[in-house]
Structure formats: structure tokens, C-alpha cells
């Protein structure tokens, strides 16, 4: 099923710049891997914020929490998860 | 450019049931038309609410406002628009 | 998977008392049916409010939205859905 | 009587990693003990958050406050307590 | 155990004035009865509002919800319940 | 006149433990003194929080502010003051 | 003692225009009387709103609540009361 | 001086359609007049809302309140006014 | 024209006590000077908070911002400015 | 298209004063450059705050996000972006 996920990132300014650079690079790799696997089909930046809006396609809440908490920047994120359903006016291919 | 749009619908219970039925049907037709035209590429229901989360693909704010205010249920909606940008970790095909 | 669902009911005072009585009775029947079927394993009243906190056990967001929107009082409810996962400190039987 | 309790944990990033590891381990032991004793019958993780939703079964507010403030992570938690009552549509066994 | 209860009353202006007068009188009688019985030991008006702050002394959440929902103005109230415990600095007689 | 006062205490984790212990002890002494003097007739703990709800009985706003700002933990408190009046349904002895 | 009072007025559009005109005129008379008596020393309009910010000079919460609830528009107001004290940097004449 | 003004319009659905049409037309005329006079130099629609963001250039709060409350739709508006100052990084012509 | 200004002060506990003492003394001197000059006619403490409510009498937003940002504690303040107008029911001398 | 952008700046007090001075100077240069280029046609200070309200004129969300995140103070800003459209009552030259 699909979940709408918003992630707001707040990295404390006092974090070691090298650690920060490494974390951001690892986050990017992890995000690309998850997108390739099909569980993270949509990912957008919110204009003006260090935030993203994403769609995840998973089978259970356990799977989604495991994915999200595996993100290297997870300790610096505030995450809001919204369960989605098929819209009755959705154009079907 | 892409916009994230959330629409929350509140139809007053005292609305004439026939008017309501007609409005909802017209809304569905309009939504299908806009999806076919390509400006409304994503549309999901929020579980438990008479609300949707959508992605619109338009060129200007004027175009988006014209589309949204043309929806038959527009007078009964609270709409929040969020501007989106390409995410640097987005997997490109 | 499990979802935490809070429902706040606001029936307008001007609703016909007979309609109200019928709706509340139908709501109770529907709630009992869904509990018997196993999809609604927990249901509590919030003290001082016409509200409940519930746990639903469903397979998809579509299933949950179909259940919630089938409730006779759905048009008078504000519903908040929270996705749950297994807690790592949960005592397993 | 039953209480619905939500705990949101915020451990400051600058906390000594060993202290953190020890606190989390102690928290888990304490949570398991309280669940075994019967006062903490339900415990779930909120997807995407370092938070839980729990049900406590205690006799007084004093007992509940003593339990919650005995948790090793209590100084790092924001806790919201909601009093529950039996729902009139609850399916009785 | 003790609960802190805030009640905000909103009677719709269109309510029949006689019904309103009767409800307010019944509410007063009910409040006096509950105070005499010992379950409602404290009751204050909030300055500038049609609201009160109260302390209730009950044994269970079921008892408190039964009391509150028995108030004649309950359908017109928003009620917030907060569970209390003994304060460690409370002066004991 | 009576005031309803809620105090939420947030002591920063990095405060020297000895300073903290001393402040908390001094706070307790001050609270007991003020209760003995009659200006602080009610004091409860909010379950699950490092917070209290209190009733103060003072003659002026100046007197109340002087009392509150004399509390040793005042620099670590968020305080909300609500003016109270006699409730017309209050049971008089 | 002094209280800061904000009053936001919301008169429902369906109120009989004559009743509205009469209420507003009575409100004005009452406000002028209270100002003459010295208990309402300051009164300003908030730009863009049907709201005022006022200072009241009264002896007790009972006196203030009696004054506020005597205002003809009281049933249509949301009122927030804030207790004031002498500021230590206030220029004394 | 300049003020930033946001106006959110909520016309109740039960308003007579002819009255509504007339009010909206009068509002437009009044807005055009005020813009011609120079006191309302900027006016934008917020995408997706029956709202505008405006800049007003007036000499006093009295002048601004008189202008805003003269708008035919004023009774149906929620207005937020923010005082502006020259920004030190503003490019001067 | 008049502005209603609320200032909430938050001085970080780790600030050097001598710096803090000096800043507070300088703030007091500056406040007294501004009151003597007539631009700051009203100043009250909010009971229970390190906050004040003030009235400023200035000609432009630039003048008000210059005054507020000249306060020695400005970097530690959250300030909310509300534009005021003459109230139609204000008693004129 | 036009976007309304509000930027609230929070520079931590512990930031090295030289770094702060340099960042603020670089921010000013960057702001002047962007204004000269035409993408940042309006810029005002909010009275009493380290905040600005701006209008940006850009073609896409990507362009706007690139501009905003290029600001030297971007890591210390909270930014809210609102999409604008032409207002139907806007006076056209």
C-alpha cells in the first residue's frame, strides 16, 4: 500500500562538517538504492526547505518503519506519515 | 513545474442531496478530464478523510488557480498548495 | 497491519432527533459487526468527549478507508489515522 | 482504569553514546518488566517516529505517574496521558 | 483519584430561549447535586469566558465519563480532562 | 482573588547535577513555605509531566508575579496564569 | 489591579439587523459608562478586525467577570484575559 | 508607511446569490478605486484560496482600519495586518 | 500612530552572568530613556513571564523597528507588533 | 510566476561574531545581486523581527529553490513559500 511521507531535516550547526558531508552522501546512496528497489516511487524537494515529500509503496507498517529508520539522517528528521488509498476519481490507465 | 496540493472537502450536511450528488458527479468528470490532459498526474485519497493529495504539473500560478477554482466542489474545499522542486537524490531514469 | 484511529463525532444539534437516534443505533450495529470480524480489535471512549480511540487490523489503506467511510456516522466524524509498527520492547507471548 | 499514553523520545545528539546505549537497554528491561506485571498491556511504535502509543492499566494517577517517571528515558520524553472509559459499542466477549 | 476538567460551553444563539433557560437551570441543579455528593470538590469560573475549571474525585474513567455526559449542557460543551497525581511538594496537613 | 497557574519545568540536561539537586530542594522548601502562608492553597502534579497545576490566592498581580518569580526554578519554568472568578453554581458551605 | 483584555466580536450574519444595531448601540453606551467609572482606562481597536484590546482596573476576578459578562455583545465575544504587574523598568512619574 | 495585509474571504453558502454577486462587484469597484488612489499599491491572489495578499501605503492605523472596514466584503473577511519597515538590503533605485 | 507590542525574553542559561547583568541594566536604561521621550507611553509586565506588553507611539514602521532593534535584549526577544486604531467607543476627554 | 516568500532568520548566539558579520555582509551582497537581476522584485523587513517578506519572480520551483538555498544565511532561515496568481481586481496599468 502507499504512504505519503514528509521528512524535515534539521542538522545541528555544531555537527562536525566531515560527519555531515559523510551522512548526506550516505543518505543519498541509501535513497537511490531504495528508489531502485521500487519501495520509494516518488521523491520531491519542498521549495525553500531542507524537506522532502515522498511516496512509499510497502506492505506493512513494520516494513515502512524499518526503511525510514535505516536512513542515515533519520536521527535528524521529523517524519510525518499519512496512509493513502485509491481515489475514486483517479484516472485508471 | 510541480505543485503538491491538498484538498479537504466539507460539504454542509444541509445541502440539498440532489445538488450534492450532481456536484460530486461533475467533480469526478472534471477531475478525469484534467488527469487526461496531463496537468493532474497524481491523485490519492487520504485514509479516513474526505480529502485528497494531488500533484499538479502547470506552468504558472495563474494556470493552477484557474484549474483549482474551476473544480465544482471548489467552494466547499480548503486547499493548501506547496511548490515542489527536483530532489537532488531523485533517481533519474 | 495495525492502525491507530481516533474518531471525533460532531452531530449538529439541529439534526432531526429520530434520524440521530437511528444513525447512532446503526453505528453501534456496524461497530459490533466489524469487531466480530476481527478488523477492529480495540475500541475505547475518551473520557469527557464524544470520541473514540480504536485499533484497526487491515491489509491495505483501501480496506481501511472502505471500512471507515462505511460507518453511518462517518459524515459527522473527524478521523485521524496513525500507522503503527511493532515496538522493539513489546513483550512477546 | 485504562489510560492512553503517548511518549515521544528526544535524546540530545550530544549525549555520550555509551550512556545512550545503557539508557535504551535499561528502558527496554523496565518496559518488559512492566508489561509482565500487567500494568502496560499494549505498546506500539508510531511509524517514522521515536515514539510509542501505549495503554496502561492502573488504579490511580499516583500509580501511573510513579510508573512513567520510573522509566530510564523519562527525562527525554514528552508524555501525553488521556483517560479512557468503556465504549458503549465495545464488543464484550 | 483526582482529575482536572475544563469545560467550555457554546450554546448556539439560535437555541430556543426557553430551552436554554431550562437547560442552564438543570445544569445548575445537577452541578450542586454532584458537589454535595463529594465527586466534584472544586469549581471555578474562568474570567471572561463561559467556561469552568473543575476538580473531580472519582474512582475510574467510566465513573467520570458517566458524570460528565450526564450534565444537561454536555452536548454544548468541549471538555478537556487531565489526570492528576499527588505533588511531592504538597503541604500535607 | 484566585488564580489558576500551570507551571511546566524544563531543566536542561547539561545543568550540573549538584546545582539541580540544590535547586529542586530549595524549590520544595519555598513551595512548602508559600503553602503554609496560605497564598498557594492547591498544588497537583500532572500525570506524566514535570508540571504542576496550582491555585494561588493573592490580592494583586504584583503580589503573584513576585511570588512566582521568587521560585528557585522560575528561570526553567513556562508559566500560564488564568484569572478565576466565583462560579454561579458553586456549592457554598 | 490591571488586566489586559482582548475581545474578538463575531456577530452571526443572520442576526436581525435591528437587533444588531440595538446591541451595538447598547454596547457603546455600556463601554462609555464603564470608562467614565474608571474601571476601563484603555481601549483600542485592532486594525483590520472587529476586535479591541483593553486595560481594566479592578479589584477582583469576580468584579472583572461581572463587568465583562454585562457587556451587551458578550454572547458574541471571545475574550482573553491576561493578568498584569508593574514592570520594573516602568518610568514612574 | 507600508502594511502587509492578508484577507481571507468566507462567504456563507446560504447567502442569497444576488446579494453575493452584488457584493463581489462592489468589492471589485472599491478595490480598483483604492488602487487608483495609491493607498493599495500591491494585490495578489493566493493560489487555491479565496484570499489575497496586499500592500497598503497609509499614514496611520486609523486610515488603514477605515479603508479595510469600508470594503463591501469586510464582514466576511478574516484580516491579518503586519507592519513593514525598509529592509537594509533593499536595492534602492 | 499607536502599536501594541509584546516582547518575550529568553536569555539562554549559559550566558555569562556578568554579561546578562550588564545587558539587563542597559535594557532598563534604554527603556527609561524611550519612555521619557514619549514614544513608549505604556509598559506592563505579564504575570508569571519574562515578558512585557507595551504601547509605542511612532510615526512610521521604520521608526518602530529602529527603536525595537536598538534594545540591548533585542537578540533574545520574540516580538509581536499589532497596529492599533482609535476605537469608536473610546471615551474622549 | 510570482511567489510570496517569508524568511525568518535565527542565528545561534554562540556563532563566532566574525563569522556572523561575514555571513550577514555576504547575504546583503547576494540579495542586492538578485534584486538587480530582476528575480527578487520586492523585499521588506517585518517590524520587530529578524524576518523579511519578499516577492520572487521565477519560472520554476527549481529556480526558486536554487536561489533561496544559495543565500549565505539559508542554513539559519525558516522559509515559507506561497504561490501567487493575478488577482481579478488588480488594477492594470
PDB file of C-alpha atoms in Angstrom, chain E residues 8-62:
ATOM      1  CA  UNK E   8     -16.091  25.384  27.612  1.00  0.00           C
ATOM      2  CA  UNK E   9     -19.760  25.957  26.871  1.00  0.00           C
ATOM      3  CA  UNK E  10     -21.010  27.103  23.467  1.00  0.00           C
ATOM      4  CA  UNK E  11     -24.776  27.349  23.272  1.00  0.00           C
ATOM      5  CA  UNK E  12     -25.841  28.207  19.709  1.00  0.00           C
ATOM      6  CA  UNK E  13     -27.579  31.630  19.610  1.00  0.00           C
ATOM      7  CA  UNK E  14     -30.500  30.127  17.705  1.00  0.00           C
ATOM      8  CA  UNK E  15     -31.441  27.792  20.582  1.00  0.00           C
ATOM      9  CA  UNK E  16     -34.936  28.494  21.869  1.00  0.00           C
ATOM     10  CA  UNK E  17     -34.515  30.881  24.854  1.00  0.00           C
ATOM     11  CA  UNK E  18     -36.879  28.797  26.998  1.00  0.00           C
ATOM     12  CA  UNK E  19     -34.943  25.628  26.277  1.00  0.00           C
ATOM     13  CA  UNK E  20     -31.760  27.462  27.104  1.00  0.00           C
ATOM     14  CA  UNK E  21     -33.110  28.801  30.399  1.00  0.00           C
ATOM     15  CA  UNK E  22     -34.335  25.342  31.365  1.00  0.00           C
ATOM     16  CA  UNK E  23     -31.039  23.665  30.440  1.00  0.00           C
ATOM     17  CA  UNK E  24     -28.982  26.185  32.422  1.00  0.00           C
ATOM     18  CA  UNK E  25     -31.227  25.737  35.466  1.00  0.00           C
ATOM     19  CA  UNK E  26     -30.984  21.934  35.220  1.00  0.00           C
ATOM     20  CA  UNK E  27     -27.236  22.169  34.800  1.00  0.00           C
ATOM     21  CA  UNK E  28     -27.015  24.206  37.992  1.00  0.00           C
ATOM     22  CA  UNK E  29     -29.111  21.671  39.923  1.00  0.00           C
ATOM     23  CA  UNK E  30     -27.025  18.782  38.621  1.00  0.00           C
ATOM     24  CA  UNK E  31     -23.781  20.611  39.487  1.00  0.00           C
ATOM     25  CA  UNK E  32     -24.976  21.304  43.024  1.00  0.00           C
ATOM     26  CA  UNK E  33     -26.027  17.652  43.479  1.00  0.00           C
ATOM     27  CA  UNK E  34     -22.657  16.365  42.292  1.00  0.00           C
ATOM     28  CA  UNK E  35     -20.826  18.793  44.561  1.00  0.00           C
ATOM     29  CA  UNK E  36     -22.918  17.671  47.540  1.00  0.00           C
ATOM     30  CA  UNK E  37     -22.047  14.052  46.757  1.00  0.00           C
ATOM     31  CA  UNK E  38     -18.322  14.808  47.010  1.00  0.00           C
ATOM     32  CA  UNK E  39     -17.265  13.850  43.468  1.00  0.00           C
ATOM     33  CA  UNK E  40     -16.885  17.497  42.300  1.00  0.00           C
ATOM     34  CA  UNK E  41     -14.853  19.178  45.071  1.00  0.00           C
ATOM     35  CA  UNK E  42     -13.701  22.294  43.175  1.00  0.00           C
ATOM     36  CA  UNK E  43     -15.434  24.539  40.625  1.00  0.00           C
ATOM     37  CA  UNK E  44     -14.318  27.959  39.337  1.00  0.00           C
ATOM     38  CA  UNK E  45     -15.416  30.306  36.545  1.00  0.00           C
ATOM     39  CA  UNK E  46     -12.688  31.430  34.075  1.00  0.00           C
ATOM     40  CA  UNK E  47     -12.843  35.243  33.948  1.00  0.00           C
ATOM     41  CA  UNK E  48     -14.265  36.470  30.632  1.00  0.00           C
ATOM     42  CA  UNK E  49     -15.437  33.069  29.398  1.00  0.00           C
ATOM     43  CA  UNK E  50     -18.462  30.788  29.601  1.00  0.00           C
ATOM     44  CA  UNK E  51     -16.078  28.146  30.927  1.00  0.00           C
ATOM     45  CA  UNK E  52     -15.182  26.470  34.166  1.00  0.00           C
ATOM     46  CA  UNK E  53     -12.206  24.705  35.663  1.00  0.00           C
ATOM     47  CA  UNK E  54     -13.127  21.863  37.976  1.00  0.00           C
ATOM     48  CA  UNK E  55     -11.591  19.100  40.048  1.00  0.00           C
ATOM     49  CA  UNK E  56     -13.373  15.740  40.087  1.00  0.00           C
ATOM     50  CA  UNK E  57     -12.666  12.966  42.582  1.00  0.00           C
ATOM     51  CA  UNK E  58     -13.672   9.621  41.109  1.00  0.00           C
ATOM     52  CA  UNK E  59     -12.524   6.012  41.073  1.00  0.00           C
ATOM     53  CA  UNK E  60     -12.494   5.213  37.363  1.00  0.00           C
ATOM     54  CA  UNK E  61     -12.640   6.765  33.918  1.00  0.00           C
ATOM     55  CA  UNK E  62     -16.044   5.140  33.436  1.00  0.00           C
TER      56      UNK E  62
END
